[in-house]
Coordinates of N, CA, C and O in Angstrom, one line a residue:
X1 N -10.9 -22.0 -1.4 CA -9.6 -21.5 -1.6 C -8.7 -22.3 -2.5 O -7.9 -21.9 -3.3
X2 N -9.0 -23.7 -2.2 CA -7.8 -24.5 -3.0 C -8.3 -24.3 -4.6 O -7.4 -24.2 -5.4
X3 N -9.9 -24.1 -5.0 CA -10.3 -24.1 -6.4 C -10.2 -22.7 -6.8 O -10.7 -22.5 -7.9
X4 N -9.5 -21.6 -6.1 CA -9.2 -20.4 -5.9 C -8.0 -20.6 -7.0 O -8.0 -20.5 -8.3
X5 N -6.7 -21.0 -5.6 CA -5.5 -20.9 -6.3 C -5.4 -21.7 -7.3 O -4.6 -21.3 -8.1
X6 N -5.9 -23.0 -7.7 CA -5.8 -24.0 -9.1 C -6.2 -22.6 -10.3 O -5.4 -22.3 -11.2
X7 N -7.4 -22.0 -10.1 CA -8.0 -21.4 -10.8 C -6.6 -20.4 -11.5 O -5.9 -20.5 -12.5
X8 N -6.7 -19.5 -10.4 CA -5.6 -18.8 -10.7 C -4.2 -18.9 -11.2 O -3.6 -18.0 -11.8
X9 N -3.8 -20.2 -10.8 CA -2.4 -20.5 -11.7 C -2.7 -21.1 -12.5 O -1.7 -21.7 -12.9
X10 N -3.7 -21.4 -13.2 CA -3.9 -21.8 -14.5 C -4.3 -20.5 -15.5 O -4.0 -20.5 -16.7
X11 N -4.8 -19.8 -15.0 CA -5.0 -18.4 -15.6 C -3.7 -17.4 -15.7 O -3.3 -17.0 -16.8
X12 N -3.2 -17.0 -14.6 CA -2.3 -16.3 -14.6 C -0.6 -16.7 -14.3 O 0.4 -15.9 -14.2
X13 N -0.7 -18.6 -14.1 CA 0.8 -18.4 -13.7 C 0.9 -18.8 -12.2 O 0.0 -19.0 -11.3
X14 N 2.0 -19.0 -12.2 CA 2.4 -19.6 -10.8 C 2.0 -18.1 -9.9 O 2.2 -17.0 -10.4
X15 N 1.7 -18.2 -8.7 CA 1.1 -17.2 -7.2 C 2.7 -17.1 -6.6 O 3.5 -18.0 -6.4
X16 N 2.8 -15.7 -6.3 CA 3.9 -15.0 -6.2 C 3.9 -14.8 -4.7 O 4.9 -14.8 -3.9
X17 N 2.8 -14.6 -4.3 CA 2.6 -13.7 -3.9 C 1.0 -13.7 -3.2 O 0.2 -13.8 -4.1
X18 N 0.5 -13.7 -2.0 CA -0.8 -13.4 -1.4 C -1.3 -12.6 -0.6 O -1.0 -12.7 0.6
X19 N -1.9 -11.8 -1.0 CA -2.4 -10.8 -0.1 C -3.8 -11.1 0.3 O -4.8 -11.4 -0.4
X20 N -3.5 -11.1 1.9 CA -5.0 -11.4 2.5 C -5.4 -9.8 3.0 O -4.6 -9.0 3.6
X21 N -6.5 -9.5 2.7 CA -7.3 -8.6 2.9 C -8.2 -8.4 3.4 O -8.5 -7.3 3.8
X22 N -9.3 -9.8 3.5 CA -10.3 -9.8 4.1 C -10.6 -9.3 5.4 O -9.6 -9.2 6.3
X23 N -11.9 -8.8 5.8 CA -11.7 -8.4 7.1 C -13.5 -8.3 7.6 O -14.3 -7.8 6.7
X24 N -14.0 -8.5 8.7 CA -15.1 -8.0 9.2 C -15.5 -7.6 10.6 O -14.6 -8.0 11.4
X25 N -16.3 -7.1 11.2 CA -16.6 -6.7 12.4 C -18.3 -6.3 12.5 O -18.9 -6.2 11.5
X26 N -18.8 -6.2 13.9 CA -19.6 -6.4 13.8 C -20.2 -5.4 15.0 O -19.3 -5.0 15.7
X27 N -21.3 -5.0 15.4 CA -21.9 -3.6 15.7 C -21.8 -4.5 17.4 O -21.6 -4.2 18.6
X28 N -22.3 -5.9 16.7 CA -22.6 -6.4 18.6 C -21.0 -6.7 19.0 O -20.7 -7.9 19.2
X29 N -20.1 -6.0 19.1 CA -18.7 -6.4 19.8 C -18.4 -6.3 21.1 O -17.3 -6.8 21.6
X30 N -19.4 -5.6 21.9 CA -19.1 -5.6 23.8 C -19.6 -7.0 24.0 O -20.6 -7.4 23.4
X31 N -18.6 -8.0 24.9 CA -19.0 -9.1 25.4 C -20.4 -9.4 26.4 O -20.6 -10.5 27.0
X32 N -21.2 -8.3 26.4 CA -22.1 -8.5 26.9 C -23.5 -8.9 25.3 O -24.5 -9.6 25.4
X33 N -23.1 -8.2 24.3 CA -23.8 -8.8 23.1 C -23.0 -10.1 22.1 O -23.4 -10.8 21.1
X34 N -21.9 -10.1 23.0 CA -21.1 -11.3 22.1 C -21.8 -12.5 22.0 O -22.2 -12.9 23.0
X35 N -22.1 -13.2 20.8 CA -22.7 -14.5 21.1 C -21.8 -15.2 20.6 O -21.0 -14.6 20.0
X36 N -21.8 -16.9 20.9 CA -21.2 -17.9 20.0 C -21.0 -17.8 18.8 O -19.8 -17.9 18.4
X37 N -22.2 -17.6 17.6 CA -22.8 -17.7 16.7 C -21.7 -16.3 16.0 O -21.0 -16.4 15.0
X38 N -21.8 -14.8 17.1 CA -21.0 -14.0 16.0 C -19.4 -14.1 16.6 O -18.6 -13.4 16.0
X39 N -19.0 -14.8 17.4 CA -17.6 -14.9 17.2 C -17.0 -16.0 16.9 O -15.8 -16.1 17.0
X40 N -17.6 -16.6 16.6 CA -17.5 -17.5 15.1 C -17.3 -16.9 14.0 O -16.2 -16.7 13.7
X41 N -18.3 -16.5 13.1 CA -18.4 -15.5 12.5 C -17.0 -14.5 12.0 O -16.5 -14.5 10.9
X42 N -16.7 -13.9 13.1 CA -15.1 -13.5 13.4 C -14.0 -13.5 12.8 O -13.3 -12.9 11.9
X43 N -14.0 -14.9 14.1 CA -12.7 -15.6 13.8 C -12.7 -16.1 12.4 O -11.6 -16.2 11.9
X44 N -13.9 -16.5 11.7 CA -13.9 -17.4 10.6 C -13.2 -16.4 9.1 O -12.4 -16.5 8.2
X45 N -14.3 -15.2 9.4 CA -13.4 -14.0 8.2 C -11.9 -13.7 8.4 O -11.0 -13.8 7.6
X46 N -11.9 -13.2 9.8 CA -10.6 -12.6 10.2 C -10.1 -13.6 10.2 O -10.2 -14.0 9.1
X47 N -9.4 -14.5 10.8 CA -8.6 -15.7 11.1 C -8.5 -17.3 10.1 O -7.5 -17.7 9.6
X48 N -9.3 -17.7 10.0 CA -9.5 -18.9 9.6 C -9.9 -18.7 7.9 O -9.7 -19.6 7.2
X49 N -10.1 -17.8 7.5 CA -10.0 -17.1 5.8 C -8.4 -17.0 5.6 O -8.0 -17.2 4.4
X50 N -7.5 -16.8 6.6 CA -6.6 -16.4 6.2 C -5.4 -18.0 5.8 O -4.6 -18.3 4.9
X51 N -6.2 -18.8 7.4 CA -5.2 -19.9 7.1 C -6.0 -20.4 5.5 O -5.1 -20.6 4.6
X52 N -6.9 -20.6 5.2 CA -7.3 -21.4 4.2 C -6.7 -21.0 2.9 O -6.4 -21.6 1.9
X53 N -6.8 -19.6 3.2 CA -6.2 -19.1 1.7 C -4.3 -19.4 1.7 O -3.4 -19.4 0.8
X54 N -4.3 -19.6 2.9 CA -2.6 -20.1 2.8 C -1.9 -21.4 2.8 O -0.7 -21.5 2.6
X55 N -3.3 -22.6 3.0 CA -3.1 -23.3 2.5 C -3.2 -23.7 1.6 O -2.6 -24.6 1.1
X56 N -4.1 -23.1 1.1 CA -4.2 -23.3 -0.6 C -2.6 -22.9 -1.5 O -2.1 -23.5 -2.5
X57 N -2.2 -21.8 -0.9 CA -1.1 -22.0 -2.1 C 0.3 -22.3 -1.5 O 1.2 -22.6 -2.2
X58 N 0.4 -22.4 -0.3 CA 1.5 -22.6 0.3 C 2.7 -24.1 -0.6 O 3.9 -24.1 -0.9
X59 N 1.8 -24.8 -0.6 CA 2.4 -26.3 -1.1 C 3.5 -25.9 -2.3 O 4.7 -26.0 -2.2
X60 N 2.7 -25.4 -3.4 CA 3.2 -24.6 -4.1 C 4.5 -23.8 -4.3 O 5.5 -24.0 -4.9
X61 N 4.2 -22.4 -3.3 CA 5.6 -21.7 -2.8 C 6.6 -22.7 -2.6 O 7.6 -22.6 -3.2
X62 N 6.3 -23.9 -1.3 CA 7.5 -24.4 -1.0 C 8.4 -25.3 -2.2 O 9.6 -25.2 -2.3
X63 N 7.4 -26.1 -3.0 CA 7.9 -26.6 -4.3 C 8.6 -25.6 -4.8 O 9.8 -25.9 -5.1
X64 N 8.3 -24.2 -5.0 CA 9.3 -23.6 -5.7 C 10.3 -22.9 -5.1 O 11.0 -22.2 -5.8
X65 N 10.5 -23.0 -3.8 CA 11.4 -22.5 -3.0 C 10.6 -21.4 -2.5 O 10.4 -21.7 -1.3
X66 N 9.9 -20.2 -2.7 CA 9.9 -18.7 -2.9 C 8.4 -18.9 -3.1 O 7.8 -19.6 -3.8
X67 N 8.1 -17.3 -1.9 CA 6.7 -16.9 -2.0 C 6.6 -15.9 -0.7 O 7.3 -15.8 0.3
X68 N 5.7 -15.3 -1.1 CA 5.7 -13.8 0.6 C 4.0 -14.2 0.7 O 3.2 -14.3 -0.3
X69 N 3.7 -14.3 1.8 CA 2.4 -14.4 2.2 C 2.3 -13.1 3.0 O 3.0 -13.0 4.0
X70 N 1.3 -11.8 2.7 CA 1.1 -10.7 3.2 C -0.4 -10.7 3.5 O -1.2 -10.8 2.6
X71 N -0.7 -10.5 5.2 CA -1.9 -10.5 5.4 C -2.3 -9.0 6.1 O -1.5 -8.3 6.8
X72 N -3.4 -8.7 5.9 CA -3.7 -7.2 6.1 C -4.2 -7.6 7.8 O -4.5 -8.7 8.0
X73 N -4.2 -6.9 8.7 CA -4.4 -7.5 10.4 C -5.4 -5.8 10.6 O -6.4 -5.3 10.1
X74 N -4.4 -5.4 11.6 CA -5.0 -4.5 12.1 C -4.3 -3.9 13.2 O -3.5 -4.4 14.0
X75 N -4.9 -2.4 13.4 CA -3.9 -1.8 15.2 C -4.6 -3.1 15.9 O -4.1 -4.0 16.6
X76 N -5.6 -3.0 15.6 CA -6.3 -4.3 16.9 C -5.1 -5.3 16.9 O -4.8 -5.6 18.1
X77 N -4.4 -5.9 16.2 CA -4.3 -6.8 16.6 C -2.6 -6.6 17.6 O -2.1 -7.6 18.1
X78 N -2.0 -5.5 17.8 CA -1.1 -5.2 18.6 C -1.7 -4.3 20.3 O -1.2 -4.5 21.4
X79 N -2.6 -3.7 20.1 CA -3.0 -2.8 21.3 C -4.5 -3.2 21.3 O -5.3 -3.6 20.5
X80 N -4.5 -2.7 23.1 CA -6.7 -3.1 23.1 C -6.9 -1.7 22.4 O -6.2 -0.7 22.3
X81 N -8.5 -2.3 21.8 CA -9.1 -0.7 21.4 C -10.4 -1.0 21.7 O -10.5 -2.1 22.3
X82 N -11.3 -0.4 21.4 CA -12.9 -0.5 21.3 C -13.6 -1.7 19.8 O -14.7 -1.9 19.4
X83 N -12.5 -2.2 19.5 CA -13.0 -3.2 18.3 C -13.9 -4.6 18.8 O -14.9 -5.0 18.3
X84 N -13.3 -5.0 19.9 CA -14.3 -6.2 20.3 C -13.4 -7.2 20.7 O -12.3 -7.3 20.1
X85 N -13.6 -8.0 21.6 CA -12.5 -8.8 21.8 C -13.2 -10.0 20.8 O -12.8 -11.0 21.3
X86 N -13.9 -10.3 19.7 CA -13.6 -11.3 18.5 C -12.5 -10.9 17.8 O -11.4 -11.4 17.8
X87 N -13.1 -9.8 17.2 CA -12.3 -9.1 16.1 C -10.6 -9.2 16.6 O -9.7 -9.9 16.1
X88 N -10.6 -7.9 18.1 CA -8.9 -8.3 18.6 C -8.0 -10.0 18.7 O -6.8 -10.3 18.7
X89 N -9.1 -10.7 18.8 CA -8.2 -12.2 19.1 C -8.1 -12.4 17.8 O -7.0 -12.9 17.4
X90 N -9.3 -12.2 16.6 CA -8.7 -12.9 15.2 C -7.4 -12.2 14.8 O -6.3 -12.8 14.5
X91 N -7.5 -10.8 14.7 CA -6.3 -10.3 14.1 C -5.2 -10.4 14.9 O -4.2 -9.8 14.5
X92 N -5.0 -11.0 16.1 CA -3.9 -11.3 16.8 C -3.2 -12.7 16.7 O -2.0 -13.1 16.7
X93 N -4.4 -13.4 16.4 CA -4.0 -14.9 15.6 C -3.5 -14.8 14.3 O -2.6 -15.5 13.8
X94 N -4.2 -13.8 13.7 CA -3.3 -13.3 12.1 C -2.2 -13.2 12.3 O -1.5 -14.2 11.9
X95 N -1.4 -12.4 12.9 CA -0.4 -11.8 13.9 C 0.4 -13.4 13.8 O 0.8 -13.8 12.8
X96 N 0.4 -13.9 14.9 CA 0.8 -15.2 15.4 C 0.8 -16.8 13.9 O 1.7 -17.6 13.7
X97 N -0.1 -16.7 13.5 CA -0.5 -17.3 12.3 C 0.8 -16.8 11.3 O 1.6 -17.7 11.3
X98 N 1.3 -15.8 10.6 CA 2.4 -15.0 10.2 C 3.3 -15.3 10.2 O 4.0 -15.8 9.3
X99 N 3.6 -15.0 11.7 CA 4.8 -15.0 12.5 C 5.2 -16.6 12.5 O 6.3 -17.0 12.1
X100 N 4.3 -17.4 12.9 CA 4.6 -19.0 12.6 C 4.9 -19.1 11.7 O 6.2 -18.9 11.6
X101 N 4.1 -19.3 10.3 CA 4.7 -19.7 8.8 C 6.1 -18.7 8.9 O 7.1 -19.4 8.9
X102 N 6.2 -17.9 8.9 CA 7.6 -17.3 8.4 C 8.9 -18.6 9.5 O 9.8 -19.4 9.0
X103 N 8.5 -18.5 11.0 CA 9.6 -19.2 11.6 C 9.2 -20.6 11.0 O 10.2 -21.2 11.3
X104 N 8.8 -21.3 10.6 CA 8.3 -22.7 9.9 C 9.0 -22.9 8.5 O 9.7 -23.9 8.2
X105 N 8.8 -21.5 7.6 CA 9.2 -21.9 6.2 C 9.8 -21.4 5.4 O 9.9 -21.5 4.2
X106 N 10.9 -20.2 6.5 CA 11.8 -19.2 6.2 C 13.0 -20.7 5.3 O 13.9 -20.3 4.5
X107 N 13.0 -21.8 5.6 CA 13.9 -22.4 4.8 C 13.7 -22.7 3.5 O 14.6 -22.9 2.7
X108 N 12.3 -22.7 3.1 CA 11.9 -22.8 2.0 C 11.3 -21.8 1.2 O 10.3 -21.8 0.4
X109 N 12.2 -20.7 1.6 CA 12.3 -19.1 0.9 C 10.9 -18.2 1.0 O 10.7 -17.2 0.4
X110 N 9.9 -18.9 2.0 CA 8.3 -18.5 1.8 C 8.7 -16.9 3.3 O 9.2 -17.1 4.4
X111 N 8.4 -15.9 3.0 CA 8.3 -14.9 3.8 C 6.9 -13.9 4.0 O 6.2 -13.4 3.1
X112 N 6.6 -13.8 5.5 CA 5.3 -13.1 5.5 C 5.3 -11.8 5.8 O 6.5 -11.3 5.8
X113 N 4.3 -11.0 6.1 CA 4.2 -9.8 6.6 C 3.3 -9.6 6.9 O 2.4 -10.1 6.2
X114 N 3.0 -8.7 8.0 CA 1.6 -8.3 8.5 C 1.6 -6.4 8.5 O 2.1 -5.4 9.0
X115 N 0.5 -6.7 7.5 CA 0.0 -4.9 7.7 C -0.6 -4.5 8.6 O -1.5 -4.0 7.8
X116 N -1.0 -4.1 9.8 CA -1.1 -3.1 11.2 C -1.8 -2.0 10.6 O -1.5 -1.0 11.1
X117 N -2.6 -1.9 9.8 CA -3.2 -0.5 9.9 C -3.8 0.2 10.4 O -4.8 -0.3 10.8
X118 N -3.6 1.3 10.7 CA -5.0 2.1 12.1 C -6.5 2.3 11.6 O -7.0 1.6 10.7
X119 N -7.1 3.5 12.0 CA -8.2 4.0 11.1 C -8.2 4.0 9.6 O -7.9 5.0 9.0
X120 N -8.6 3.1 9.0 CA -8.6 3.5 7.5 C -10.5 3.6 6.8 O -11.5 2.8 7.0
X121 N -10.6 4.4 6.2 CA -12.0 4.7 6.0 C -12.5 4.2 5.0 O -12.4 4.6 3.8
X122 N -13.1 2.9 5.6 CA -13.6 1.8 4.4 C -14.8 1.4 5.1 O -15.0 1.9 6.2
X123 N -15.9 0.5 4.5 CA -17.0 0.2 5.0 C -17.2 -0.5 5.6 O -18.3 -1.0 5.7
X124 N -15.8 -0.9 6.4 CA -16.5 -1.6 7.5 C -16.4 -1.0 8.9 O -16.3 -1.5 10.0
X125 N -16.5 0.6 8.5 CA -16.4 1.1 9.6 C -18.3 1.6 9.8 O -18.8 2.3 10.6
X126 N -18.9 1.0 8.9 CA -20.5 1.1 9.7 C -20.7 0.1 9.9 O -21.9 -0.2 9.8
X127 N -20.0 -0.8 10.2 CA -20.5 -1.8 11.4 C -19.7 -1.8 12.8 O -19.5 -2.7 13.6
X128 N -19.3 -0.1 13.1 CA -19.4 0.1 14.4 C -20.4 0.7 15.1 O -21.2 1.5 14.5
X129 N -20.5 0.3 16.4 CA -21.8 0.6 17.0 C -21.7 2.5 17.3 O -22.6 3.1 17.8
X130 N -20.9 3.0 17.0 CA -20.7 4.2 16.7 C -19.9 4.7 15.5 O -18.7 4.6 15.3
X131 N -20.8 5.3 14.6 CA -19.6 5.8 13.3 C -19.2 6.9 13.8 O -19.7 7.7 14.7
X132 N -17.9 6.8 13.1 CA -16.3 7.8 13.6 C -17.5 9.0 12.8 O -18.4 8.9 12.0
X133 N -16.8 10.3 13.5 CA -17.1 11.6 13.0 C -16.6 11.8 12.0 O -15.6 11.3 11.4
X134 N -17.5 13.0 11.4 CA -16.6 13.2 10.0 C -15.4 13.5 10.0 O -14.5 12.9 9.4
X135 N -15.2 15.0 11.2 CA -13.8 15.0 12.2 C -12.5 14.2 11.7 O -11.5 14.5 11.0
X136 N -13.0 13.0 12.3 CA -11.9 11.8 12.5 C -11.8 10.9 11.1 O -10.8 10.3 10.8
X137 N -12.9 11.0 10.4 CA -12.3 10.3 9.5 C -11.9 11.5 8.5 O -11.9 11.2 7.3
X138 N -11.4 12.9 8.7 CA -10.8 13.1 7.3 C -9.5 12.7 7.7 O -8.6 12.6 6.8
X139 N -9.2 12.4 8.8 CA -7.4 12.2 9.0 C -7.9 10.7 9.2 O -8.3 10.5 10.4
X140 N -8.0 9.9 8.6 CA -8.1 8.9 8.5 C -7.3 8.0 7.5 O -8.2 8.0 6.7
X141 N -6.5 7.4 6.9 CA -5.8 6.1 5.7 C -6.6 6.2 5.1 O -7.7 6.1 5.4
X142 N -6.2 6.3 3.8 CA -7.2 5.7 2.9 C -6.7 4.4 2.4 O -5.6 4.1 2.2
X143 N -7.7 3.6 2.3 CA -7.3 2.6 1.1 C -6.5 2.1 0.0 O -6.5 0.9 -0.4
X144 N -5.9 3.3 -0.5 CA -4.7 3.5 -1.5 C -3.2 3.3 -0.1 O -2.2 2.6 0.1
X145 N -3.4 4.0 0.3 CA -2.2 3.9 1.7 C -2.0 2.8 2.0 O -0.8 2.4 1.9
X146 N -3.2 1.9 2.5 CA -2.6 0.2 3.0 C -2.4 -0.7 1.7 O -2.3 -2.0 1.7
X147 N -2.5 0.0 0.7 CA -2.1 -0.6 -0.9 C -0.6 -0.5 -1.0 O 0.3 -1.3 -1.2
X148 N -0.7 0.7 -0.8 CA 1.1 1.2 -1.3 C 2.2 0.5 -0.2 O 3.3 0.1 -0.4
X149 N 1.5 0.4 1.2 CA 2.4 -0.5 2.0 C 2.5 -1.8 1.7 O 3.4 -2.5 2.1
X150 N 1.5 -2.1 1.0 CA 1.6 -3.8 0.6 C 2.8 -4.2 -0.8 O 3.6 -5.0 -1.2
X151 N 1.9 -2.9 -1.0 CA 3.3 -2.9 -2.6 C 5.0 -2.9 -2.2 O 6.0 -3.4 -2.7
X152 N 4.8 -2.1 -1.2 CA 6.5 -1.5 -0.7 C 6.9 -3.3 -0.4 O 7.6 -4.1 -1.0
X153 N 6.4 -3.6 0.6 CA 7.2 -4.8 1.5 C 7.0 -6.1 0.4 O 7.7 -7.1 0.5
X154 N 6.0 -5.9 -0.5 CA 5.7 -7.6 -1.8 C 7.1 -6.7 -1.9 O 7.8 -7.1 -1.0
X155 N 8.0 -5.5 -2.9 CA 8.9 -5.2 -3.4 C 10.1 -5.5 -2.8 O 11.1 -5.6 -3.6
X156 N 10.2 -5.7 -1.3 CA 11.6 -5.6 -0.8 C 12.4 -7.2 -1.5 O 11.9 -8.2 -1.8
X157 N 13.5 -6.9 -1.7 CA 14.2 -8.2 -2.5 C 14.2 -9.4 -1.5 O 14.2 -9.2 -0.3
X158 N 14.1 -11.0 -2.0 CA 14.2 -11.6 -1.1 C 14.9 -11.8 -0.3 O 14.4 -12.6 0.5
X159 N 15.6 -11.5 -0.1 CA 16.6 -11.6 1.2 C 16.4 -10.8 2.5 O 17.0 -10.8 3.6
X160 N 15.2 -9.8 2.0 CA 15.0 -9.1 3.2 C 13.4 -9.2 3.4 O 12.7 -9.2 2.4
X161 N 12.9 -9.3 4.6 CA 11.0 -9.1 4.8 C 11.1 -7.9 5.5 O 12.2 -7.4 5.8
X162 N 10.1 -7.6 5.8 CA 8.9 -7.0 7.2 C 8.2 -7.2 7.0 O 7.3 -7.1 6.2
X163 N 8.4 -7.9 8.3 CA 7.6 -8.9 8.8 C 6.8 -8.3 9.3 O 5.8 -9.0 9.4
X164 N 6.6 -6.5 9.9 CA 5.1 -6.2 10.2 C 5.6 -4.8 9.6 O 6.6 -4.4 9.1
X165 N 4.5 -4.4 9.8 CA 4.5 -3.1 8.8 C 3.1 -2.4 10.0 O 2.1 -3.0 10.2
X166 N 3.5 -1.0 10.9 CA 2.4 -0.8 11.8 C 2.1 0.5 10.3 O 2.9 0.9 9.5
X167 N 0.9 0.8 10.4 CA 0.5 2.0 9.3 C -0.4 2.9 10.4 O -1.3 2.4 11.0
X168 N -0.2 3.8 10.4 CA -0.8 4.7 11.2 C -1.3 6.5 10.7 O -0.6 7.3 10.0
X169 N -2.5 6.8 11.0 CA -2.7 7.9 10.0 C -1.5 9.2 11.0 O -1.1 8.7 12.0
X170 N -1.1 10.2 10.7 CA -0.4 10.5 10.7 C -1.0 12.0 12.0 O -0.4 12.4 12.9
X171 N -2.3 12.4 11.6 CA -3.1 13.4 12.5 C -3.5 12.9 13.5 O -3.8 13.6 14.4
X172 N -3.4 11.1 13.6 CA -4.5 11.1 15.0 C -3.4 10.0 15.9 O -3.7 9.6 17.1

C-alpha cells in the first residue's frame, strides 16, 4: 500500500481522496465450517486492507490539512444477516476503524465515510453457499449505484461529511 500511494502521487498528484472497495467472503461462513486459516483470510481483505491502505496515505492528508477516506463496508456491518460472523465483524471494524479516524483527525481536516450497501450484484455473491435467485437479484444495486453514492458524499464540501451512507435496493 505505501508503494501504492508513492506510486500514485508521483503519477497523478497529491491523493484527495480514498476509496476502499475491497471486499470478500467465503461459501464456508457458518461457524461450524469456520476455520482459523479462513477468518483470517477475512479480516485481512475486509478489515486489515483497509487500515493499510489508510495508512499509506494518511501522513500525507494530515500534512496537508484535507483528505476524505471512504470505505465501502456493508448492511453486514450494521444488522446480523446470513454473511458469516468473519465477514460481519470485519465490516463492523470498517465501521469502527472510520468512525475512529474521523474522531482522531477531524482536526486535521481528514473526513471519512462509510458506504452500507445491501444486495448489490457483483461476484462475490458466488461465494455464497447459496446463490440469490434470479428473482432477487433483479431488484438488486448495481454497481454503478454504490459508485454514484461514493461520488455524492467524495462531493459534499468540506465542511460537511456522511459519515455513513446506508444504500439499500429499494424492492427488497
Amino acid at each position: 500500500m505505501d508503494d501504492l500511494a508513492r506510486n500514485t502521487g508521483e503519477k497523478l498528484g497529491e491523493i484527495d481522496a480514498l476509496v476502499y472497495v475491497t471486499g470478500d467472503n467465503t461459501p464456508d461462513r457458518s461457524l461450524k465450517r469456520l476455520t482459523p486459516a479462513i477468518w483470517d483470510a477475512m479480516v485481512s481483505v475486509n478489515l486489515n486492507g483497509a487500515y493499510y491502505a489508510t495508512h499509506a496515505v494518511l501522513p500525507a492528508m494530515r500534512q496537508r490539512g484535507s483528505g476524505h477516506l471512504i470505505y465501502v463496508a456493508s448492511v453486514s456491518a450494521l444488522v446480523p444477516d446470513p454473511s458469516g460472523a468473519a465477514y460481519q465483524a470485519a465490516k463492523r471494524g470498517m465501521l469502527g476503524l472510520a468512525h475512529a479516524i474521523r474522531f482522531e483527525e477531524k482536526e486535521n481536516g481528514i473526513r471519512t465515510t462509510v458506504v452500507c450497501p445491501g444486495l448489490v450484484e457483483t461476484e462475490i455473491l458466488a461465494k455464497r453457499p447459496v446463490k440469490p435467485a434470479p428473482e432477487l437479484l433483479a431488484k438488486a444495486l448495481q454497481p454503478i449505484d454504490v459508485a454514484e453514492a461514493i461520488v455524492a458524499a467524495a462531493k459534499m464540501p468540506q465542511r460537511a461529511t456522511i459519515t455513513e451512507l446506508h444504500l439499500w435496493p429499494t424492492l427488497l
